[in-house]
Amino acid sequence: MSEDYRSMWDELGLDPAAHDALLGVLGKAYQEIYLAQKNRPQGMEYFDFVMSEVHGLRIRELLDEKKAGRKIIGSYCVFVPEEIVLAAGATLVGLCSGADFATEEVEKLLPRNTCALIKSAFGFKIGKVCPYLESADMVVGENTCDGKKKAYESLGQLVENLYVMDLPQVKSEVGRSLLRSEYIRFQAAVEKLTGVKITAKSLKDAIDTVNAKRSAIHRLSSLRRANPAPISGLDALLANQVFFYDNPARFTESVNRICDELEKRIADKGGVFPDKTPRILVSGCPQAVPNWKLPMIVETSGAVIVGEESCVGERGARNPTDDSGETVEELLDAIVERYFQVDCAIFTPNRDRVDHILEMVDAYRADGVIHYGLQFCQPYLMESIPVEKELEAKNIPCLRIETDYSMEDVGQLKTRVEAFIEQLS
Amino acid sequence: MSEDYRSMWDELGLDPAAHDALLGVLGKAYQEIYLAQKNRPQGMEYFDFVMSEVHGLRIRELLDEKKAGRKIIGSYCVFVPEEIVLAAGATLVGLCSGADFATEEVEKLLPRNTCALIKSAFGFKIGKVCPYLESADMVVGENTCDGKKKAYESLGQLVENLYVMDLPQVKSEVGRSLLRSEYIRFQAAVEKLTGVKITAKSLKDAIDTVNAKRSAIHRLSSLRRANPAPISGLDALLANQVFFYDNPARFTESVNRICDELEKRIADKGGVFPDKTPRILVSGCPQAVPNWKLPMIVETSGAVIVGEESCVGERGARNPTDDSGETVEELLDAIVERYFQVDCAIFTPNRDRVDHILEMVDAYRADGVIHYGLQFCQPYLMESIPVEKELEAKNIPCLRIETDYSMEDVGQLKTRVEAFIEQLS
C-alpha cells in the first residue's frame, strides 16, 4: 500500500496496526480462496483490482467526492434506497460487516448471542478498521430484525450521524404506507444532508442508474443457468458483494464485460468446473466481504454454487424499478413498489420467499439447496425449517447450515457439505 | 382430581399421561415453593385454590361459558386488548408458556436457539397438556419479537383459529395508526367470532372491568412499597400471573381482599420477611406459570422481591384506560392510547422503559435490580446492557441473569444471586 493511503487512513482515524492486520488477513484470504481458483473469467481481473484497492483507491474516490461537496451515506441493508441517495447527488456504500473484529469490546455492548453480522459491524467501528464507515456523512440503520433494531440504539452512541429507518413487518396496506412515509422521511433527511432538492429528472436518472446495475448483475445471474456453469459461485458472489461498494456506472460496465465473456464461454460449451458438477443454490443470510466461508467449502468439495437467494445476491439485485413516472411522487411510488417486493424473513407471512427459492431451483437447475443461517439470526433460522420441509416435500435435497464467521467449524462443515454433495451426484 | 375433570380433559383432547405428569410436577413445585413460605397473607388461600384448580375448576367455568354461547380467546401477550374481547361478550385467557414440554418434538419445528417461552407454547400444544389452548375458539398471536412473529407461522399449522395481530416497532404517528387499525381489525374479528356488535356501553363496561382489575393489582404493587415488605415477591408474582387466567371480577375482589389485609399488616409494622431484608426489583422478560425459578432463588437467599418490571407485572398491569369517551370510536382511541404506552423492548428507542425502571427502584425502595433475561430473547437481552449501564451510573447495583426454564443452572444462579444480595446488605 502506498504511503498516500496510509496518511488517508490516519486522517480517517483508523487504527494503523489493527487496519494493517485486517488488510493482511484479507489479502491472504483473497489469495488463497479467490486467486487459487481455476478457469476464472478474464473480466474478474477488475474485481481482483477492486478487492486489492477496497480500502485504498475506492476510499480515495469517496474522499475526492467529499472534497467536491458530495455526501457519502453508509448502509447495512438492501432496504435503503440507493435511488433516493443518488438523486440527491450523494453516494451510497455498504458498510463493513463480514469479519470478526474487537470481539471482546463488542461483547461489552452486545449480548454474546448476537449474530456475527451485527457484532462485526460494531467490531469494525470499535476496532477503527472500516474506512467506509469513517468516510460516511450519514449512517442509515433500519428496523429489520430485532438484533439490528436494538443494536442501532447502541451504535448511535458510537457513530455521529446515525439515521434509523422504520420498516413494516407485514405486507398490508398499512405496511406499504409505513414504507412510503419512511422513504419520504428519508428523502427529506438526504435532501437536508446534501442541500440538494430531488427532482423528477434526478430521481428518474437515479432509478435508471440503479436499474442498470441491477440489470447487469441479473444478467450475470441468468448466465449461471447454463450447464456447465460458466463462473464459480465465489466469483459471482464477489460481484454481488462489490455491488454495494463500487461506483454504480463502472460496476455496471464491468459486470456487463464479464457477461459478454461468459456468453462466449457458454456458446463454446465452456465451464468453470467439469460437466455434471453438482449444482447448489445457496439461500438465507447475507454473506458480506470477506465472508467467503461457505462458497469456499462448497466449491472445494466438488460442487458449484449457481445462485444466491440472499440480500447479497438475488434478493438485493432483482426487480427493476418502474421509471415511467413523471413526478417525484409517482417515481417514489414506483420505488416503494420495488422495495415492498423484497422477501426478507422479517416479513410475516413470507410465502414469496419460498416461492422464489423454488423458482430459482428450477431456473438455475440446482440439484440441491444449502440454507445458510448465521447463528442467532432468528428470522432466517426460523424460516429455514419450513423452507427445508417444503423443499424436501418436492424432493429437492436441502442442507441447513448454522454458522458464524469463525473458521473453527470449517472442518465439520466440510464433512457435512461433502456428504450432502455426495447425495446429489 | 375428580373423575369429572378427567372426562373433561379427555373431551378437550389432552394427553392423559402427559397431563397427569404435568399436574404432578406443578403440584409438587407449588407445594415446595409456595406453601413452604412463612407469614403468607391469609388472602393468598384464594390463589392457592386457584392454582390447585388451574386445569380443573377454571376450565370447567370456561367450558360452561362456551356451552352458554360465550367464546374463549387465548393470547400470549399484553398487547391483546381484553377490553375489546369482553365488550364482545367473550373471555380472554393467557395461554400456557412457563414450562418445557415435548422439547424434542418442538425442536423439529423451531430452532434450538429459540427462547424458552416460545418453545414452551409449542410444547404445551404438541404435548397436548394445555386445556386453555384446547378450549380457545380463537388464538391471538402478535408481531412482537422476531421469535414470536416467525413462530406463529408454524403455530398456525398446529392450532385451528390463529389470528395474528401486527404491531408497530416505533412510537411514531404511523406506529400509532398501525396499532389503531390493528385494534379495529381485531374488533371486527372478535365481533365476527362472537356475533356480538360492540357498543359504546359494552366497551365502556369492559374498560371499567379491566381498569378495576389493573387498579387492584396496582394497589397490591403499591403496598409492596412498605418496609418491611408485607408480601413475598413469589406471592405477588402469582397474583400477577393469575391476572391473565381468572374471571376478572372475582380476581379484582380477591386481590382487593388481600390488599385490605396487607394494609392492616403494614399498619402493624408487620412484614413477610425480617426488617432490613434487602429489597430487589426484578426487570425484564415475563415469568409465566409455573416459572417461579428466579423469585424462588432470590427469596430463599435472604432478599425480598418488591416489584416486577415485566409484562407479568407492572408493564402489563399499569396505566388505566380513559373511560370518558362516549362513542366506540372515542373509547377505542383511549384503548390505543393506553396500549401505546406499553414499554416493551420491541420498541425502538425505548427510553420509557429505563425511566420506568428508575421510577420503580425509587418508589419500591429497591436496593438493587436483577435483570431477568430469557436466553435467546434478543429484545430484552440487548436492552439489558444499556439498562445495567444506566443503573450502575446511578449507583444502583444490577445483576444481569440469562437463563431458561431448566433447573440445571439453579445452583449456579443461587451462587450469583447470593453474592449480589451480599453486596446490597
Coordinates of C-alpha atoms in Angstrom, one line a residue, chain B residues 2-417:
Chain B
S2 CA -62.1 -35.7 40.3
E3 CA -63.1 -38.1 37.6
D4 CA -65.3 -35.3 36.3
Y5 CA -62.2 -33.3 35.3
R6 CA -60.7 -36.4 33.7
S7 CA -63.5 -36.8 31.3
M8 CA -63.4 -33.0 30.6
W9 CA -59.7 -33.3 29.7
D10 CA -60.4 -36.3 27.5
E11 CA -63.0 -34.3 25.7
L12 CA -60.5 -31.5 25.2
G13 CA -58.1 -34.0 23.6
L14 CA -55.4 -33.7 26.3
D15 CA -52.9 -36.5 26.6
P16 CA -53.9 -38.1 29.9
A17 CA -50.5 -39.4 30.9
A18 CA -48.6 -36.3 30.0
H19 CA -51.1 -34.1 31.6
D20 CA -51.1 -36.1 34.8
A21 CA -47.3 -35.8 34.8
L22 CA -47.5 -32.1 34.3
L23 CA -50.0 -31.6 37.1
G24 CA -47.9 -33.8 39.4
V25 CA -44.8 -31.6 38.8
L26 CA -46.8 -28.4 39.1
G27 CA -48.4 -29.6 42.4
K28 CA -45.1 -30.6 43.8
A29 CA -43.4 -27.3 42.8
Y30 CA -46.3 -25.3 44.2
Q31 CA -46.0 -27.2 47.5
E32 CA -42.3 -26.8 47.7
I33 CA -42.1 -23.2 46.5
Y34 CA -45.3 -21.6 47.6
L35 CA -46.7 -23.5 50.5
A36 CA -43.3 -23.7 52.2
Q37 CA -43.3 -19.9 52.6
K38 CA -43.8 -18.3 56.0
N39 CA -46.1 -15.4 57.0
R40 CA -48.2 -15.5 53.9
P41 CA -51.3 -13.3 53.9
Q42 CA -54.4 -15.3 54.6
G43 CA -55.9 -13.9 51.3
M44 CA -53.4 -16.0 49.4
E45 CA -55.6 -19.0 50.2
Y46 CA -57.7 -17.9 47.2
F47 CA -54.7 -18.1 44.9
D48 CA -53.7 -21.5 46.4
F49 CA -57.2 -22.6 45.5
V50 CA -56.9 -21.1 42.0
M51 CA -53.6 -22.9 41.4
S52 CA -55.0 -26.2 42.7
E53 CA -57.8 -25.9 40.3
V54 CA -55.9 -24.2 37.4
H55 CA -56.7 -27.0 35.0
G56 CA -59.9 -28.0 36.8
L57 CA -62.5 -25.6 38.0
R58 CA -61.3 -22.7 35.9
I59 CA -61.5 -24.9 32.7
R60 CA -64.9 -26.1 33.8
E61 CA -66.0 -22.5 34.1
L62 CA -64.7 -21.7 30.6
L63 CA -66.4 -24.7 29.1
D64 CA -69.7 -23.7 30.9
E65 CA -69.3 -20.3 29.3
K66 CA -68.8 -21.9 26.0
K67 CA -71.9 -24.0 26.5
A68 CA -73.8 -20.8 27.2
G69 CA -72.6 -19.4 23.8
R70 CA -69.7 -17.4 25.1
K71 CA -66.4 -17.5 23.1
I72 CA -63.0 -18.1 24.6
I73 CA -60.0 -16.2 23.2
G74 CA -56.4 -17.2 24.1
S75 CA -53.4 -14.9 24.0
Y76 CA -49.7 -14.8 24.6
C77 CA -49.1 -11.0 25.0
V78 CA -50.2 -8.0 26.9
F79 CA -50.9 -6.2 23.6
V80 CA -54.1 -8.2 23.1
P81 CA -56.8 -5.8 24.4
E82 CA -59.0 -7.6 26.9
E83 CA -61.4 -4.6 26.7
I84 CA -62.4 -5.4 23.2
V85 CA -62.8 -9.1 24.0
L86 CA -65.0 -8.5 27.0
A87 CA -67.1 -5.9 25.1
A88 CA -68.0 -8.5 22.6
G89 CA -69.1 -10.9 25.3
A90 CA -66.1 -13.1 25.1
T91 CA -63.5 -14.2 27.6
L92 CA -59.7 -13.7 27.3
V93 CA -57.2 -16.1 28.8
G94 CA -53.5 -16.2 28.8
L95 CA -52.1 -19.4 27.3
C96 CA -49.6 -21.8 28.9
S97 CA -46.0 -21.0 28.3
G98 CA -43.9 -21.3 31.5
A99 CA -42.5 -24.8 31.4
D100 CA -40.6 -27.1 29.0
F101 CA -42.7 -29.7 27.3
A102 CA -42.2 -32.1 24.4
T103 CA -38.9 -30.4 23.7
E104 CA -37.7 -32.9 21.2
E105 CA -40.8 -32.5 19.1
V106 CA -40.7 -28.7 19.5
E107 CA -37.1 -28.6 18.2
K108 CA -38.3 -30.2 14.9
L109 CA -40.4 -27.0 14.3
L110 CA -38.3 -24.3 16.0
P111 CA -34.6 -23.7 16.1
R112 CA -32.9 -24.9 19.3
N113 CA -31.8 -21.3 19.8
T114 CA -35.4 -20.1 20.4
C115 CA -36.4 -18.6 23.8
A116 CA -37.9 -20.9 26.4
L117 CA -41.3 -19.1 26.4
I118 CA -41.9 -19.7 22.7
K119 CA -40.7 -23.3 22.8
S120 CA -43.0 -23.8 25.8
A121 CA -46.0 -22.5 24.0
F122 CA -45.4 -25.1 21.2
G123 CA -44.6 -27.8 23.8
F124 CA -47.9 -27.3 25.5
K125 CA -49.7 -27.6 22.2
I126 CA -47.7 -30.6 20.8
G127 CA -47.7 -32.3 24.2
K128 CA -51.5 -31.8 24.5
V129 CA -51.3 -30.5 28.0
C130 CA -52.8 -27.0 27.9
P131 CA -56.6 -27.1 28.5
Y132 CA -56.8 -23.3 28.0
L133 CA -55.4 -23.6 24.5
E134 CA -57.7 -26.5 23.7
S135 CA -60.7 -24.5 25.0
A136 CA -60.0 -21.5 22.9
D137 CA -62.2 -20.6 20.0
M138 CA -59.5 -18.2 18.7
V139 CA -55.8 -17.9 19.5
V140 CA -54.3 -14.5 19.0
G141 CA -50.6 -14.1 18.1
E142 CA -48.8 -10.8 17.6
N143 CA -45.8 -9.5 15.8
T144 CA -43.8 -8.5 18.9
C145 CA -40.3 -10.1 18.7
D146 CA -38.9 -11.9 15.7
G147 CA -39.1 -15.2 17.6
K148 CA -42.8 -15.0 18.2
K149 CA -43.5 -13.4 14.8
K150 CA -41.9 -16.2 12.9
A151 CA -43.1 -18.9 15.3
Y152 CA -46.7 -18.0 14.7
E153 CA -46.2 -19.0 11.1
S154 CA -45.6 -22.6 12.3
L155 CA -48.1 -22.4 15.2
G156 CA -50.7 -21.6 12.6
Q157 CA -50.3 -25.2 11.3
L158 CA -50.9 -26.6 14.8
V159 CA -53.9 -24.6 16.1
E160 CA -57.2 -24.1 14.3
N161 CA -58.1 -20.5 14.5
L162 CA -54.9 -18.5 14.8
Y163 CA -55.3 -14.7 14.4
V164 CA -52.1 -12.7 14.1
M165 CA -52.0 -9.0 15.1
D166 CA -49.4 -6.7 13.6
L167 CA -47.7 -4.3 15.9
P168 CA -45.6 -1.2 15.4
Q169 CA -41.9 -1.0 16.3
V170 CA -41.6 2.7 16.7
K171 CA -43.9 5.1 18.7
S172 CA -44.4 7.4 15.8
E173 CA -47.7 8.7 14.4
V174 CA -47.6 5.9 11.8
G175 CA -46.9 3.5 14.6
R176 CA -50.0 4.7 16.4
S177 CA -52.1 4.5 13.3
L178 CA -50.9 0.9 12.8
L179 CA -51.9 0.0 16.3
R180 CA -55.2 1.7 15.9
S181 CA -56.0 0.0 12.6
E182 CA -55.0 -3.4 14.0
Y183 CA -57.3 -2.9 17.0
I184 CA -60.1 -2.0 14.7
R185 CA -59.3 -5.1 12.6
F186 CA -59.3 -7.2 15.8
Q187 CA -62.6 -5.7 16.9
A188 CA -64.1 -6.9 13.6
A189 CA -62.6 -10.3 14.0
V190 CA -63.9 -10.7 17.6
E191 CA -67.3 -9.4 16.6
K192 CA -67.4 -11.9 13.8
L193 CA -66.4 -14.7 16.1
T194 CA -69.0 -13.9 18.7
G195 CA -71.7 -12.5 16.5
V196 CA -71.9 -9.6 19.0
K197 CA -71.6 -6.0 17.9
I198 CA -69.6 -3.9 20.3
T199 CA -71.4 -0.8 21.6
A200 CA -70.2 2.3 23.5
K201 CA -71.9 0.9 26.6
S202 CA -70.4 -2.6 26.3
L203 CA -66.9 -1.2 25.6
K204 CA -67.1 1.3 28.5
D205 CA -68.2 -1.5 30.8
A206 CA -65.4 -3.7 29.6
I207 CA -62.9 -0.9 30.1
D208 CA -64.2 -0.4 33.6
T209 CA -63.9 -4.1 34.4
V210 CA -60.3 -4.2 33.1
N211 CA -59.4 -1.0 34.9
A212 CA -60.7 -2.4 38.1
K213 CA -58.5 -5.4 37.7
R214 CA -55.5 -3.3 36.9
S215 CA -56.3 -1.0 39.7
A216 CA -56.5 -3.9 42.2
I217 CA -53.2 -5.3 41.1
H218 CA -51.7 -1.8 41.1
R219 CA -52.9 -1.4 44.7
L220 CA -51.2 -4.6 45.6
S221 CA -48.0 -3.4 44.0
S222 CA -48.2 -0.1 45.8
L223 CA -48.4 -1.9 49.2
R224 CA -45.1 -3.5 48.4
R225 CA -43.5 -0.1 48.8
A226 CA -43.8 -0.6 52.6
N227 CA -40.8 -1.6 54.6
P228 CA -40.8 -4.4 55.6
A229 CA -42.5 -5.7 52.6
P230 CA -45.9 -7.1 53.5
I231 CA -46.0 -9.9 50.9
S232 CA -43.4 -12.0 49.2
G233 CA -42.3 -11.5 45.6
L234 CA -43.4 -15.1 44.9
D235 CA -47.0 -14.4 46.1
A236 CA -47.2 -11.1 44.4
L237 CA -45.9 -12.7 41.2
L238 CA -48.6 -15.4 41.5
A239 CA -51.3 -12.7 41.6
N240 CA -49.8 -11.1 38.5
Q241 CA -49.8 -14.4 36.8
V242 CA -53.4 -15.3 37.7
F243 CA -54.3 -11.8 36.3
F244 CA -54.2 -13.5 32.9
Y245 CA -56.4 -16.5 33.7
D246 CA -59.0 -15.7 36.2
N247 CA -62.5 -14.3 36.0
P248 CA -61.8 -10.5 36.1
A249 CA -64.4 -9.5 38.6
R250 CA -63.6 -12.3 41.0
F251 CA -59.8 -11.6 40.6
T252 CA -60.4 -8.0 41.4
E253 CA -62.3 -8.8 44.5
S254 CA -59.7 -11.4 45.7
V255 CA -56.8 -9.0 45.1
N256 CA -58.5 -6.2 46.9
R257 CA -59.2 -8.5 49.9
I258 CA -55.5 -9.3 50.1
C259 CA -54.8 -5.6 49.9
D260 CA -57.2 -4.9 52.8
E261 CA -55.3 -7.5 54.8
L262 CA -51.9 -6.1 53.8
E263 CA -52.9 -2.6 54.8
K264 CA -53.6 -3.8 58.3
R265 CA -50.3 -5.7 58.3
I266 CA -48.4 -2.6 57.3
A267 CA -50.2 -0.5 60.0
D268 CA -49.0 -3.1 62.5
K269 CA -45.5 -2.8 61.1
G270 CA -45.7 -6.5 60.0
G271 CA -43.7 -7.9 57.2
V272 CA -43.3 -11.2 55.4
F273 CA -39.5 -11.1 55.9
P274 CA -37.5 -9.6 58.7
D275 CA -36.8 -5.9 58.8
K276 CA -33.8 -4.8 56.7
T277 CA -34.2 -7.7 54.3
P278 CA -32.5 -6.5 51.0
R279 CA -35.2 -5.4 48.5
I280 CA -34.9 -6.4 44.9
L281 CA -36.7 -5.2 41.8
V282 CA -36.9 -7.7 39.0
S283 CA -36.9 -6.3 35.5
G284 CA -37.1 -8.0 32.1
C285 CA -38.8 -11.0 30.5
P286 CA -42.2 -12.3 31.5
Q287 CA -42.4 -15.1 34.0
A288 CA -45.4 -17.3 33.2
V289 CA -46.8 -20.0 35.5
P290 CA -45.0 -22.2 36.6
N291 CA -41.8 -20.3 36.0
W292 CA -41.1 -19.4 39.6
K293 CA -37.4 -20.1 39.4
L294 CA -35.9 -16.7 39.9
P295 CA -38.1 -15.5 42.8
M296 CA -37.7 -18.8 44.5
I297 CA -33.9 -18.4 44.3
V298 CA -34.0 -14.8 45.4
E299 CA -36.3 -15.3 48.3
T300 CA -34.6 -18.3 49.7
S301 CA -31.3 -16.4 49.6
G302 CA -32.2 -13.7 52.1
A303 CA -33.8 -11.0 49.9
V304 CA -37.3 -10.0 49.0
I305 CA -38.7 -9.0 45.6
V306 CA -40.6 -5.8 45.8
G307 CA -41.6 -5.3 42.2
E308 CA -41.7 -6.8 38.7
E309 CA -40.9 -4.5 35.8
S310 CA -42.3 -7.1 33.3
C311 CA -45.3 -8.0 31.2
V312 CA -46.3 -10.3 34.0
G313 CA -46.1 -7.4 36.5
E314 CA -46.2 -3.7 36.2
R315 CA -45.7 -3.4 32.4
G316 CA -48.9 -5.4 31.9
A317 CA -50.9 -4.0 34.8
R318 CA -50.3 -0.3 35.0
N319 CA -52.0 2.5 33.1
P320 CA -55.7 2.5 33.3
T321 CA -57.7 3.3 30.2
D322 CA -59.6 6.6 30.0
D323 CA -63.3 5.6 30.0
S324 CA -64.7 9.0 29.4
G325 CA -65.4 8.6 25.7
E326 CA -68.9 8.4 24.6
T327 CA -68.6 6.6 21.3
V328 CA -67.0 3.3 20.3
E329 CA -64.5 5.3 18.3
E330 CA -63.5 7.6 21.2
L331 CA -63.2 4.6 23.6
L332 CA -61.1 2.8 21.1
D333 CA -58.9 5.8 20.8
A334 CA -58.4 5.7 24.6
I335 CA -57.6 1.9 24.4
V336 CA -55.0 2.7 21.7
E337 CA -53.5 5.4 23.9
R338 CA -53.3 3.0 26.8
Y339 CA -51.6 0.2 25.0
F340 CA -49.3 2.6 23.1
Q341 CA -47.7 3.3 26.4
V342 CA -46.5 -0.2 26.9
D343 CA -42.7 0.0 27.1
C344 CA -41.9 -3.4 25.6
A345 CA -38.4 -3.9 24.4
I346 CA -39.7 -4.5 20.9
F347 CA -39.9 -0.7 20.6
T348 CA -37.0 1.4 19.4
P349 CA -36.0 3.7 21.0
N350 CA -37.4 2.5 24.3
R351 CA -36.3 5.3 26.7
D352 CA -39.6 4.9 28.7
R353 CA -38.6 1.5 30.0
V354 CA -35.4 2.7 31.6
D355 CA -37.2 5.7 33.1
H356 CA -39.8 3.3 34.5
I357 CA -37.2 1.0 36.0
L358 CA -35.6 4.0 37.7
E359 CA -39.0 5.2 38.9
M360 CA -39.8 1.7 40.3
V361 CA -36.4 1.5 42.0
D362 CA -37.2 4.7 43.8
A363 CA -40.9 4.0 44.5
Y364 CA -40.3 0.5 45.8
R365 CA -37.2 1.5 47.6
A366 CA -35.2 -1.3 45.9
D367 CA -31.6 -1.8 46.9
G368 CA -30.8 -3.4 43.6
V369 CA -32.2 -4.7 40.3
I370 CA -32.0 -8.2 38.8
H371 CA -32.4 -8.1 35.1
Y372 CA -34.2 -11.3 34.1
G373 CA -33.5 -12.3 30.6
L374 CA -34.6 -15.5 28.9
Q375 CA -31.8 -17.0 26.8
F376 CA -32.2 -16.0 23.1
C377 CA -34.8 -13.3 23.9
Q378 CA -32.9 -10.7 21.8
P379 CA -35.0 -7.6 22.6
Y380 CA -34.6 -7.9 26.4
L381 CA -31.1 -9.3 26.4
M382 CA -30.0 -6.4 24.1
E383 CA -31.7 -3.8 26.3
S384 CA -30.2 -5.3 29.5
I385 CA -26.8 -3.9 28.7
P386 CA -27.7 -0.2 28.5
V387 CA -30.2 -0.7 31.4
E388 CA -27.3 -2.1 33.5
K389 CA -25.0 0.7 32.5
E390 CA -27.6 3.4 33.4
L391 CA -28.4 1.8 36.7
E392 CA -24.7 1.5 37.6
A393 CA -24.1 5.1 36.7
K394 CA -26.7 6.0 39.3
N395 CA -25.1 3.6 41.8
I396 CA -27.9 1.1 41.7
P397 CA -26.5 -2.4 41.8
C398 CA -27.6 -4.5 38.9
L399 CA -27.3 -8.2 38.2
R400 CA -28.0 -9.5 34.7
I401 CA -29.2 -13.0 34.6
E402 CA -29.7 -15.1 31.4
T403 CA -31.5 -18.3 31.9
D404 CA -34.2 -20.7 30.7
Y405 CA -36.8 -23.0 32.3
S406 CA -34.4 -25.8 33.1
M407 CA -33.5 -26.4 36.7
E408 CA -29.9 -27.3 35.8
D409 CA -28.5 -23.8 36.5
V410 CA -30.3 -23.2 39.8
G411 CA -27.2 -23.9 41.9
Q412 CA -25.0 -21.6 39.8
L413 CA -27.7 -18.8 39.7
K414 CA -28.1 -19.1 43.5
T415 CA -24.4 -18.5 44.0
R416 CA -24.5 -15.4 41.8
V417 CA -27.7 -14.1 43.4

